[in-house]
């Protein structure tokens, strides 16, 4: 070994060091953690999946789109926030695509963002028959991940009348359901109150089923 | 509870938790780098590497080992990305293109984790787990050991030996990063961070549509990503992604672990030099600047200036409901004042001054508290500049921690400080001036300039967060960015180690009546002022034309 120039010897030592740490931190450590995850936290480690009528329909941590074939919102479901997680090459992808998590990255004075917000406010007001001034920010802004599973309680309550009408249910019964799904701040002060849209919609389908054919 | 009060309580709990860890973690780190006992598993590692752990290295040998290790790491990571399509667990991802693979490997080896790619559509599980995540450990370890070597420059005298790079690195991994990562990964899993090797598959949604389910060994990588101030997300959306950061508790925990090691390092410094009050003085400087950043960003984001936030009744573009404005602002301030660069909300959509403070934080040079290790050697260099400035005022040879600051030391300190602005402003200037790089800008007006300056400040300071509208995956940004990243990391480290060598050779000078007491609030105030003035003046034109011009418009 000592015949090799010191520069070569040094890099060989470095390479051996890197390989040792790769095995340790890059194979053994993640493998052990994977084992712990699957043994002790099976539900969480596999994406907090939720089911309806025995079939997995998504994850309680990921938003999903409730739209018709043309991309228009389905009145009978609570709607998630606008989403920039879109596969740009797929014309029928309207957002909430976990293969393409993304934010819009539009700046606070970008005219494109200003236009988008105006358009979303108009659509939201028309869909829910509410005044633009009552619409909360989360309903007209895209989330950072594009996968935000939550909406603000205010946003959920504003959608109650529309959802109830589409399901021929009483608004007060739907409102009561929403209030059961409002999660407060963790420990009373961490984060913000919120409503998970997918689990709310599953409960909605269970409690106020749509007439068949929908 | 009222939202603002909840936000302040969240910060208060964080400060309390960090304060509680300061002494035990700092003492532990000091012991870990000063004990002469080796663990058996560590001896095994030394045997494989082929080194004698009792050998003390000169600063130049320490540096050569560090550079050889980093160089080999860049090549290995590049190769892994280029060949991933031949390897198992790659989820049918194709080879990463050359320019992007170069940028990414430079970025991860230097603790930067600037990402010109989307994890979920570019990197296979094997590349993430055995390439990127491994560098998350090692780059953090390298940053830490350079800081320890510089501290030894103060604790040792009349010697040219600074310790052994391999021993320090191995201990950083075995005794600090790996055990803490295991704990954090388990807490993450319990909170909902995924950890599996499931192939991407499609599920039928509740209303009959289709959605792709993504997977990956995320929790294990997420732990070291944040703990080691790396910040490279498994997924494109980084810590905004619900599979990386599912709820307000994991969000708070993430902020805590970004800060805990950098904030405890001054204690390790105080312990090692045998004067804890010197550690308190430095951590006080860090806390002042960090809290100012937290307060500033929280204020401007809550206020919600700008046309779009006005219209929407709040600055909420690019933020998650679960974290809200307080949880997003606290995260943004903490990720930019450490060199982490993970994001739970998108800085490009922040209000002009909120985003401007994030940029200013990075420009400060990552010293409050800075990246793991890097923040410590950064603030030590600035402390030396400060005693020098103070020495000029009274006409005395300045000293710091019993060592004279002579022309040799000042040359290293000045070179250290000058490297980053030169690199950042040159690269940003060229990118604005040249036609092709300019086309990468997403947002019009002054905001576009902020995107470019932020990009190079972030890369050179090894932060890795972005004004994400900038299209980084181009030949220009990949290639030049990779060079900027390497210069921004290794030039300062070379100067820091040179400084360490120069300090260690000196004999200690006893403190006299004329010595500036660097444990007193006066020095804390001077150091804060030197940091703000140096940075403020250096980046003033860029900040004035970017965030200020937009915010005051």
XYZ file of C-alpha atoms in Angstrom:
767
model
C 0.000 0.000 0.000
C 2.773 2.386 0.893
C 4.015 2.365 -2.683
C 0.929 4.266 -3.820
C 1.213 8.051 -3.958
C -0.358 9.628 -0.902
C -2.998 11.381 -2.984
C -4.270 8.019 -4.235
C -4.072 6.459 -0.779
C -6.106 9.294 0.669
C -8.870 8.913 -1.887
C -8.972 5.149 -1.422
C -9.400 5.666 2.313
C -12.145 8.189 1.576
C -13.878 5.717 -0.718
C -13.753 2.976 1.912
C -15.140 5.437 4.453
C -17.968 6.420 2.140
C -18.870 2.789 1.474
C -18.969 1.943 5.184
C -21.249 4.878 5.911
C -23.408 4.101 2.872
C -24.039 0.587 4.160
C -24.683 1.867 7.658
C -26.737 5.030 7.039
C -28.084 4.176 3.610
C -29.055 0.511 3.954
C -29.080 -0.739 7.552
C -30.606 2.388 9.122
C -33.483 2.800 6.632
C -34.112 -0.968 6.611
C -34.430 -1.072 10.398
C -36.652 2.027 10.391
C -38.802 0.434 7.690
C -39.161 -2.642 9.896
C -40.192 -0.542 12.884
C -42.636 1.430 10.742
C -44.340 -1.641 9.340
C -44.472 -3.447 12.670
C -45.529 -0.610 14.950
C -47.121 2.058 12.726
C -48.610 0.080 9.873
C -51.509 2.431 9.175
C -49.444 5.654 9.212
C -46.386 4.232 7.454
C -48.498 3.142 4.512
C -50.070 6.506 3.875
C -53.021 6.715 6.320
C -55.317 5.146 3.753
C -59.067 5.393 4.178
C -61.731 3.067 2.816
C -65.360 3.311 1.785
C -67.483 0.169 1.488
C -64.398 -1.970 1.916
C -62.356 -0.346 -0.823
C -59.418 2.015 -0.361
C -60.467 5.373 -1.786
C -57.444 7.499 -0.897
C -55.519 8.899 2.043
C -56.782 11.083 4.847
C -53.586 13.111 4.350
C -54.078 13.887 0.657
C -56.771 15.988 -0.965
C -58.597 14.571 -3.919
C -60.683 16.121 -6.649
C -64.472 15.908 -6.590
C -65.189 16.979 -10.156
C -67.091 15.740 -13.190
C -65.509 14.710 -16.488
C -65.228 18.365 -17.537
C -63.462 19.357 -14.349
C -66.434 21.184 -12.817
C -66.969 20.734 -9.075
C -69.589 18.170 -8.004
C -72.154 20.051 -5.919
C -72.866 17.050 -3.678
C -69.331 16.910 -2.238
C -67.334 19.326 -0.127
C -64.626 20.830 -2.290
C -60.913 20.948 -1.372
C -58.693 23.993 -1.864
C -57.386 24.976 -5.302
C -54.355 22.846 -6.186
C -51.282 23.312 -8.345
C -50.380 19.604 -8.168
C -51.248 18.836 -11.754
C -49.690 16.646 -14.407
C -49.358 19.284 -17.128
C -49.389 16.694 -19.898
C -52.719 15.207 -18.807
C -55.723 17.297 -19.852
C -58.053 15.482 -17.434
C -55.862 16.091 -14.382
C -57.447 18.920 -12.387
C -55.228 18.900 -9.284
C -54.465 16.989 -6.078
C -52.153 14.655 -8.000
C -49.602 13.152 -5.563
C -47.325 12.316 -8.470
C -46.835 16.059 -9.000
C -46.864 17.829 -5.629
C -46.286 21.547 -6.241
C -47.090 25.128 -5.324
C -47.924 27.845 -7.831
C -44.956 29.966 -6.686
C -46.794 33.033 -7.972
C -45.641 36.191 -6.207
C -47.895 38.449 -4.114
C -48.137 41.082 -6.851
C -48.195 38.772 -9.851
C -51.118 39.773 -12.144
C -51.679 36.099 -12.994
C -52.298 35.281 -9.343
C -54.581 38.304 -8.950
C -56.637 37.107 -11.924
C -56.764 33.543 -10.593
C -58.026 34.679 -7.209
C -60.728 36.886 -8.786
C -61.855 33.973 -10.949
C -61.914 31.530 -8.016
C -63.886 33.974 -5.882
C -66.487 34.356 -8.627
C -66.815 30.597 -9.061
C -66.984 29.918 -5.338
C -69.596 32.656 -4.829
C -71.724 31.341 -7.677
C -71.458 27.695 -6.603
C -72.300 28.336 -2.978
C -74.507 31.432 -3.295
C -72.360 33.409 -0.869
C -70.899 36.907 -0.929
C -67.291 37.327 -2.112
C -66.422 39.250 1.058
C -67.282 36.178 3.164
C -64.929 33.783 1.352
C -61.885 32.818 3.480
C -58.365 32.945 1.987
C -57.854 29.182 1.912
C -60.757 28.754 -0.535
C -59.145 30.891 -3.226
C -55.419 30.204 -2.803
C -53.472 27.115 -3.842
C -51.716 25.247 -1.033
C -47.954 24.757 -0.910
C -48.086 21.024 -1.530
C -51.067 21.065 -3.865
C -52.222 18.166 -1.689
C -53.649 19.983 1.337
C -56.253 17.572 2.757
C -57.847 20.299 4.865
C -60.000 23.361 4.488
C -60.699 25.950 7.150
C -63.918 25.402 9.146
C -65.265 28.655 7.697
C -64.713 27.319 4.180
C -66.501 24.036 5.035
C -69.504 25.770 6.639
C -69.951 28.031 3.591
C -70.384 24.897 1.461
C -73.045 23.304 3.681
C -76.188 24.698 2.023
C -75.058 23.699 -1.451
C -74.090 20.165 -0.413
C -77.313 19.697 1.538
C -79.430 20.871 -1.401
C -77.644 18.519 -3.814
C -78.342 15.614 -1.463
C -81.876 16.647 -0.501
C -80.707 16.666 3.101
C -81.414 19.220 5.795
C -78.718 21.901 6.021
C -78.696 21.700 9.793
C -77.978 17.955 9.708
C -75.082 18.499 7.276
C -73.823 21.394 9.385
C -73.886 19.145 12.453
C -71.842 16.569 10.556
C -69.264 19.203 9.581
C -68.948 20.389 13.165
C -68.076 16.829 14.203
C -65.213 16.882 11.717
C -63.686 20.174 12.840
C -60.258 19.444 14.349
C -59.054 22.037 16.817
C -55.488 23.119 17.418
C -53.188 20.359 18.705
C -52.717 20.827 22.485
C -54.862 23.932 22.103
C -52.203 26.077 20.447
C -50.324 24.233 17.699
C -51.521 24.822 14.143
C -54.948 25.993 13.021
C -58.465 24.536 13.238
C -59.311 22.528 10.135
C -61.612 20.040 8.421
C -60.319 16.998 6.527
C -62.319 16.995 3.295
C -62.040 13.336 2.247
C -63.072 11.827 5.576
C -65.920 14.356 5.783
C -67.130 13.364 2.309
C -66.977 9.673 3.209
C -69.148 10.321 6.252
C -71.444 12.351 4.031
C -71.875 9.432 1.623
C -72.605 7.137 4.545
C -75.080 9.395 6.291
C -76.758 11.090 3.331
C -76.357 8.600 0.441
C -76.910 9.886 -3.049
C -79.870 8.537 -4.986
C -78.583 5.723 -7.208
C -77.519 6.766 -10.663
C -75.422 9.692 -9.418
C -57.981 30.512 21.735
C -57.146 33.512 19.645
C -54.931 32.734 16.659
C -52.166 35.236 17.400
C -51.848 34.082 21.004
C -51.647 30.455 19.846
C -48.891 31.475 17.457
C -46.880 33.134 20.232
C -47.372 30.130 22.541
C -46.004 27.924 19.795
C -42.846 30.070 19.720
C -42.643 30.148 23.532
C -42.769 26.344 23.744
C -40.045 26.158 21.131
C -37.771 28.559 23.005
C -38.356 26.637 26.239
C -37.547 23.286 24.613
C -34.395 24.654 22.988
C -33.266 26.239 26.259
C -33.787 22.937 28.059
C -31.524 21.145 25.553
C -28.760 23.793 25.508
C -26.694 22.540 28.428
C -27.150 18.753 28.238
C -26.785 18.506 24.464
C -23.924 21.011 24.337
C -22.042 19.248 27.130
C -22.629 15.913 25.451
C -21.227 17.211 22.164
C -18.161 18.642 23.913
C -17.509 15.315 25.652
C -18.047 13.352 22.497
C -15.287 15.247 20.678
C -12.820 15.341 23.580
C -12.945 11.841 25.051
C -10.127 9.469 24.095
C -12.308 6.353 24.346
C -13.403 4.711 21.123
C -16.513 2.596 20.761
C -15.954 -0.874 19.424
C -18.069 -0.231 16.322
C -16.013 2.905 15.679
C -12.786 0.918 15.843
C -14.304 -1.379 13.227
C -14.927 1.592 10.963
C -11.358 2.863 11.428
C -10.051 -0.558 10.516
C -12.054 -0.638 7.279
C -10.994 2.881 6.342
C -7.435 1.932 7.250
C -6.521 4.729 9.614
C -5.022 4.902 13.066
C -7.472 6.798 15.293
C -4.674 8.019 17.553
C -3.044 10.009 14.739
C -3.467 13.741 15.129
C -3.598 15.604 11.825
C -2.122 18.968 10.902
C -4.733 21.440 9.615
C -3.643 20.775 6.058
C -3.951 16.997 6.482
C -7.337 17.408 8.154
C -8.398 19.540 5.198
C -7.090 17.054 2.638
C -9.003 14.192 4.265
C -12.156 16.304 4.295
C -11.766 17.331 0.653
C -10.925 13.787 -0.488
C -13.996 12.459 1.300
C -16.238 15.118 -0.197
C -14.736 14.683 -3.652
C -15.281 10.935 -3.627
C -18.824 11.551 -2.376
C -19.638 13.883 -5.287
C -18.442 11.299 -7.812
C -20.267 8.420 -6.102
C -23.558 10.308 -5.878
C -23.265 11.433 -9.481
C -22.711 7.850 -10.573
C -25.628 6.560 -8.534
C -28.028 9.020 -10.176
C -26.715 8.339 -13.673
C -27.016 4.563 -13.220
C -30.185 4.321 -11.147
C -32.212 2.756 -13.971
C -29.953 -0.311 -13.807
C -30.353 -0.661 -10.043
C -33.144 -2.185 -7.916
C -35.720 -0.138 -5.959
C -35.651 2.580 -8.586
C -39.381 2.744 -9.305
C -38.765 2.773 -13.078
C -37.119 6.180 -12.873
C -34.766 6.842 -15.765
C -31.168 8.032 -15.439
C -30.883 11.566 -14.081
C -29.535 13.843 -16.877
C -25.855 14.837 -16.496
C -26.229 18.540 -15.633
C -28.967 17.849 -13.095
C -27.029 14.958 -11.549
C -23.976 17.226 -11.196
C -26.001 19.950 -9.513
C -27.720 17.501 -7.197
C -24.580 15.707 -6.099
C -22.723 18.982 -5.426
C -25.806 20.154 -3.567
C -26.202 17.144 -1.279
C -22.506 16.653 -0.504
C -22.314 20.262 0.702
C -25.369 20.146 2.996
C -27.134 22.528 0.587
C -29.916 20.349 -0.763
C -30.858 22.803 -3.462
C -33.181 20.758 -5.681
C -33.727 21.345 -9.377
C -35.827 18.178 -9.559
C -39.073 16.753 -8.187
C -38.292 13.794 -5.968
C -41.415 11.848 -6.830
C -40.746 11.925 -10.570
C -36.920 11.860 -10.728
C -35.269 9.895 -7.937
C -35.788 6.193 -7.288
C -36.034 4.861 -3.746
C -32.460 3.558 -3.838
C -30.980 6.894 -4.945
C -32.888 8.710 -2.218
C -32.080 6.233 0.541
C -28.521 5.154 -0.232
C -27.322 8.287 -1.967
C -29.106 11.471 -0.947
C -29.956 10.448 2.624
C -26.419 9.175 3.251
C -25.074 12.597 2.325
C -27.648 14.093 4.668
C -25.731 12.375 7.465
C -22.233 12.918 6.132
C -22.478 16.528 5.015
C -23.900 17.438 8.411
C -21.056 15.533 10.057
C -18.435 17.302 7.930
C -19.858 20.716 8.828
C -19.753 19.842 12.492
C -16.179 18.521 12.509
C -14.838 21.640 10.782
C -16.365 23.674 13.617
C -14.778 21.359 16.174
C -11.387 21.713 14.483
C -11.704 25.501 14.627
C -12.603 25.334 18.324
C -9.461 23.235 18.874
C -7.538 26.114 17.342
C -8.521 28.057 20.458
C -8.082 25.250 22.983
C -4.660 24.091 21.787
C -1.419 26.006 21.707
C 2.062 25.645 20.220
C 0.943 22.732 18.097
C 0.080 22.199 14.487
C -2.307 19.300 15.209
C -6.078 19.703 15.130
C -7.400 16.190 15.670
C -8.339 13.403 13.313
C -10.956 14.018 10.623
C -12.050 10.374 10.432
C -12.453 10.020 14.174
C -14.442 13.246 14.426
C -16.690 12.353 11.507
C -17.309 8.809 12.748
C -18.233 10.103 16.192
C -20.520 12.767 14.745
C -22.421 10.016 12.934
C -22.424 7.300 15.612
C -22.810 9.368 18.733
C -25.048 12.184 17.569
C -26.752 12.040 14.197
C -27.685 8.375 13.966
C -29.186 7.925 17.467
C -31.146 11.183 17.256
C -32.386 10.254 13.772
C -33.728 6.938 15.045
C -35.732 8.697 17.762
C -37.042 11.412 15.456
C -37.922 8.925 12.688
C -40.035 6.904 15.108
C -41.902 9.992 16.320
C -42.450 11.032 12.702
C -43.912 7.614 11.836
C -46.308 7.732 14.745
C -47.473 11.111 13.454
C -48.182 9.859 9.949
C -44.953 10.267 7.959
C -44.871 7.330 5.557
C -42.168 4.660 5.477
C -42.671 1.915 2.925
C -41.317 0.536 -0.330
C -44.683 0.236 -2.088
C -44.654 0.822 -5.819
C -46.622 3.840 -7.042
C -50.132 2.638 -7.747
C -53.505 4.061 -8.699
C -56.605 4.046 -6.486
C -60.194 4.863 -7.410
C -61.258 7.958 -5.498
C -64.556 8.413 -3.638
C -66.215 10.126 -6.589
C -64.870 7.585 -9.082
C -61.748 9.373 -10.324
C -58.189 8.091 -10.134
C -55.308 9.118 -7.921
C -51.677 7.970 -7.785
C -50.529 6.710 -4.391
C -46.877 7.495 -3.813
C -44.595 5.780 -1.324
C -41.023 5.625 -0.146
C -38.760 5.238 2.880
C -39.610 8.789 3.928
C -39.579 8.883 7.750
C -35.967 7.677 8.023
C -34.811 10.265 5.500
C -37.011 13.042 6.863
C -35.414 12.726 10.308
C -31.852 13.374 9.142
C -33.012 15.839 6.494
C -34.141 18.193 9.260
C -31.832 17.212 12.097
C -28.766 17.722 9.894
C -30.012 21.024 8.414
C -30.072 19.468 4.977
C -33.578 20.249 3.824
C -33.819 18.203 0.649
C -37.388 16.933 0.455
C -38.247 13.397 -0.511
C -41.072 14.946 -2.529
C -41.168 18.148 -4.537
C -43.372 19.919 -1.997
C -40.829 19.202 0.754
C -42.197 19.690 4.286
C -45.445 21.082 2.888
C -46.161 17.544 1.630
C -48.512 15.777 4.036
C -46.488 12.559 3.754
C -43.388 14.426 5.017
C -45.078 16.680 7.553
C -48.633 15.535 8.268
C -49.854 17.735 11.137
C -49.174 20.708 13.420
C -47.250 18.553 15.898
C -44.830 17.121 13.330
C -44.495 20.679 12.057
C -43.460 21.962 15.469
C -41.130 18.989 15.979
C -39.497 19.652 12.616
C -38.789 23.272 13.538
C -37.390 22.128 16.877
C -34.981 19.615 15.375
C -33.749 22.077 12.760
C -32.647 24.338 15.578
C -31.608 22.068 18.406
C -28.058 21.098 17.373
C -27.003 24.517 15.998
C -28.294 26.281 19.118
C -26.503 23.829 21.453
C -23.158 24.066 19.633
C -22.072 27.319 21.373
C -22.386 25.393 24.634
C -20.046 22.729 23.279
C -17.696 25.589 22.341
C -17.918 27.121 25.823
C -17.334 23.753 27.436
C -14.359 22.926 25.242
C -12.595 26.254 25.845
C -13.453 26.012 29.542
C -15.503 29.210 29.721
C -19.242 28.682 29.407
C -19.946 32.401 29.401
C -18.271 32.718 25.989
C -20.844 30.193 24.747
C -23.693 32.189 26.278
C -22.501 35.352 24.526
C -22.516 33.693 21.110
C -25.844 31.958 21.603
C -27.313 35.293 22.715
C -26.317 36.803 19.369
C -27.914 33.881 17.554
C -31.132 34.109 19.559
C -31.484 37.857 19.002
C -31.163 37.530 15.236
C -33.344 34.411 15.000
C -36.122 35.937 17.115
C -36.009 39.125 15.053
C -36.435 37.019 11.915
C -39.305 35.059 13.450
C -41.032 38.245 14.598
C -40.481 40.011 11.295
C -41.765 37.259 9.026
C -44.708 36.517 11.356
C -45.664 40.195 11.359
C -45.511 40.723 7.599
C -47.288 37.467 6.741
C -50.070 38.175 9.224
C -50.394 41.694 7.833
C -50.687 40.305 4.284
C -49.451 43.133 2.051
C -49.534 42.805 -1.721
C -52.280 42.822 -4.343
C -53.078 39.113 -4.232
C -53.184 38.794 -0.407
C -55.412 41.904 -0.234
C -57.854 40.402 -2.667
C -57.864 36.987 -0.950
C -58.174 38.538 2.554
C -54.868 36.998 3.633
C -51.403 35.902 2.481
C -52.242 32.240 2.075
C -50.969 31.258 -1.362
C -48.479 28.392 -0.955
C -49.417 27.651 2.658
C -51.222 24.714 4.319
C -54.394 25.089 6.399
C -53.055 22.872 9.199
C -49.980 25.089 9.799
C -51.593 28.454 9.140
C -49.655 31.687 8.923
C -47.960 31.362 12.366
C -46.692 27.815 11.738
C -45.525 28.768 8.239
C -43.756 31.970 9.323
C -41.957 30.295 12.221
C -40.836 27.521 9.913
C -39.667 29.968 7.230
C -37.595 32.011 9.693
C -36.059 28.881 11.219
C -35.222 27.166 7.955
C -33.531 30.266 6.536
C -31.551 31.200 9.658
C -30.272 27.646 9.900
C -28.932 26.435 6.589
C -31.746 23.914 6.310
C -33.794 25.065 3.386
C -36.682 22.665 3.994
C -39.951 24.532 3.478
C -43.502 23.976 4.678
C -44.769 26.950 2.663
C -43.509 28.587 -0.501
C -41.402 31.683 -0.006
C -41.938 32.939 -3.552
C -45.578 33.624 -2.651
C -44.785 35.302 0.681
C -45.451 39.026 1.064
C -42.627 41.224 -0.307
C -41.091 41.931 3.117
C -41.816 38.452 4.546
C -39.956 36.873 1.626
C -37.363 39.654 1.826
C -36.517 38.745 5.422
C -36.119 35.093 4.397
C -33.621 36.254 1.760
C -31.850 38.519 4.275
C -31.586 35.605 6.749
C -29.752 33.544 4.159
C -27.541 36.464 3.145
C -26.461 36.828 6.786
C -24.263 33.819 6.063
C -26.155 31.210 8.066
C -24.817 32.049 11.516
C -27.914 32.603 13.632
C -27.821 29.750 14.561
C -26.708 28.562 11.122
C -26.258 25.092 9.757
C -24.917 22.289 11.909
C -21.263 23.206 12.521
C -21.269 25.781 9.734
C -23.118 28.261 11.937
C -20.526 27.804 14.665
C -17.442 28.365 12.533
C -19.279 31.217 10.776
C -20.047 33.093 13.957
C -16.516 32.497 15.306
C -15.083 34.165 12.206
C -17.447 37.116 12.684
C -16.511 37.312 16.357
C -12.889 37.640 15.258
C -13.855 40.415 12.832
C -15.679 42.127 15.701
C -12.750 42.074 18.136
C -10.593 43.345 15.289
C -12.954 46.279 14.697
C -12.991 46.935 18.439
C -9.193 46.724 18.504
C -8.982 49.362 15.778
C -11.098 51.731 17.865
C -8.740 51.638 20.838
C -5.538 50.938 18.954
C -4.660 47.598 20.532
C -3.819 44.208 19.093
C -7.122 42.400 19.356
C -7.435 39.041 21.128
C -10.198 36.460 21.271
C -10.318 33.515 23.700
C -6.689 33.960 24.652
C -5.374 34.127 21.099
C -3.989 37.197 19.322
C -5.742 38.212 16.149
C -2.762 39.032 13.977
C -2.609 39.824 10.242
C -2.522 36.100 9.393
C -5.753 35.400 11.270
C -7.429 38.496 9.844
C -6.529 37.450 6.311
C -8.309 34.127 6.790
C -11.301 35.840 8.389
C -11.536 38.476 5.648
C -11.224 35.884 2.890
C -13.883 33.824 4.609
C -16.262 36.740 4.689
C -15.559 38.040 1.167
C -15.977 34.753 -0.706
C -19.744 34.504 -0.511
C -20.774 37.995 -1.646
C -18.353 37.811 -4.579
C -19.698 34.434 -5.665
C -23.357 35.301 -5.127
C -23.382 38.739 -6.702
C -21.297 37.651 -9.696
C -23.460 34.639 -10.465
C -26.710 36.550 -9.906
C -25.479 39.468 -12.015
C -24.558 37.180 -14.911
C -27.924 35.414 -14.673
C -29.787 38.701 -14.898
C -27.562 40.008 -17.684
C -27.633 36.946 -19.921
C -30.721 36.222 -21.966
C -31.146 32.489 -21.401
C -30.857 32.442 -17.594
C -33.181 35.452 -17.444
C -35.900 33.419 -19.164
C -36.048 31.126 -16.098
C -37.724 33.860 -14.046
C -41.426 33.254 -13.310
C -42.658 36.422 -11.615
C -42.419 39.814 -13.339
C -40.857 43.017 -11.962
C -38.628 43.354 -8.871
C -39.893 39.980 -7.635
C -38.083 38.324 -10.539
C -34.787 39.839 -9.381
C -35.486 38.515 -5.876
C -35.924 35.024 -7.351
C -32.456 35.085 -8.911
C -30.644 36.688 -5.945
C -32.401 34.301 -3.571
C -31.347 31.340 -5.717
C -27.639 32.144 -5.620
C -27.657 33.320 -2.003
C -29.334 30.049 -1.088
C -26.957 27.895 -3.105
C -23.758 29.656 -1.996
C -24.783 29.685 1.674
C -25.771 26.024 1.408
C -29.342 26.741 2.453
C -31.264 25.127 -0.365
C -34.651 26.806 -0.067
C -35.862 28.709 -3.096
C -38.128 31.313 -4.520
C -39.402 28.298 -6.365
C -40.844 30.049 -9.386
C -37.381 30.191 -10.932
C -36.923 27.325 -13.390
C -33.689 25.871 -12.058
C -33.452 22.739 -14.158
C -31.597 24.330 -17.066
C -28.016 23.804 -18.199
C -27.043 27.247 -16.869
C -28.509 26.994 -13.385
C -27.480 23.360 -12.969
C -23.885 23.925 -14.032
C -23.165 27.350 -12.579
C -25.239 26.499 -9.518
C -23.142 23.394 -8.860
C -19.951 25.486 -8.987
C -21.427 28.193 -6.743
C -22.525 25.557 -4.242
C -19.051 23.990 -4.050
C -17.278 27.370 -3.756
C -19.761 28.523 -1.132
C -19.083 25.482 1.003
C -15.442 24.596 0.599
C -13.760 28.007 0.251
C -15.036 29.113 3.678
C -14.174 25.714 5.160
C -10.638 25.943 3.823
C -10.254 29.394 5.382
C -11.793 28.209 8.654
C -9.338 25.313 8.888
C -6.426 27.566 7.925
C -7.507 29.925 10.666
C -7.677 26.998 13.081
C -4.131 25.968 12.200
C -2.853 29.498 12.635
C -4.548 29.896 16.026
C -3.335 26.524 17.328
C 0.300 27.418 16.663
C 0.090 30.482 18.932
C 0.883 30.551 22.624
C -2.033 31.731 24.720
C -1.964 35.375 25.840
C -3.314 36.056 29.325
C -6.182 38.510 29.473
C -5.168 41.990 30.632
C -7.094 45.116 31.633
C -7.117 46.188 27.997
C -8.693 42.968 26.758
C -12.242 43.353 25.443
C -14.423 41.083 27.569
C -16.211 38.969 24.981
C -18.588 37.543 27.568
C -20.393 40.834 28.182
C -23.565 42.256 26.622
C -21.422 45.018 25.079
C -19.697 42.435 22.899
C -23.005 40.722 22.086
C -24.341 44.044 20.846
C -21.205 44.756 18.834
C -21.278 41.350 17.202
C -24.936 41.752 16.212
C -24.111 45.185 14.790
C -21.094 43.945 12.834
C -23.159 41.109 11.342
C -26.023 43.387 10.319
C -23.796 46.170 8.987
C -21.493 43.885 7.025
C -24.383 42.065 5.422
C -26.625 45.084 5.110
C -24.012 47.050 3.188
C -22.922 44.128 1.039
C -26.347 43.160 -0.190
C -28.082 46.533 0.066
C -28.312 47.219 -3.691
C -29.739 43.781 -4.432
C -32.201 43.943 -1.531
C -33.232 47.502 -2.485
C -34.006 46.593 -6.079
C -35.761 43.341 -5.132
C -37.884 43.058 -1.977
C -37.737 46.742 -0.962
C -38.774 47.999 -4.401
C -41.681 45.552 -4.425
C -42.734 46.118 -0.837
C -42.616 49.918 -0.915
C -44.328 50.164 -4.282
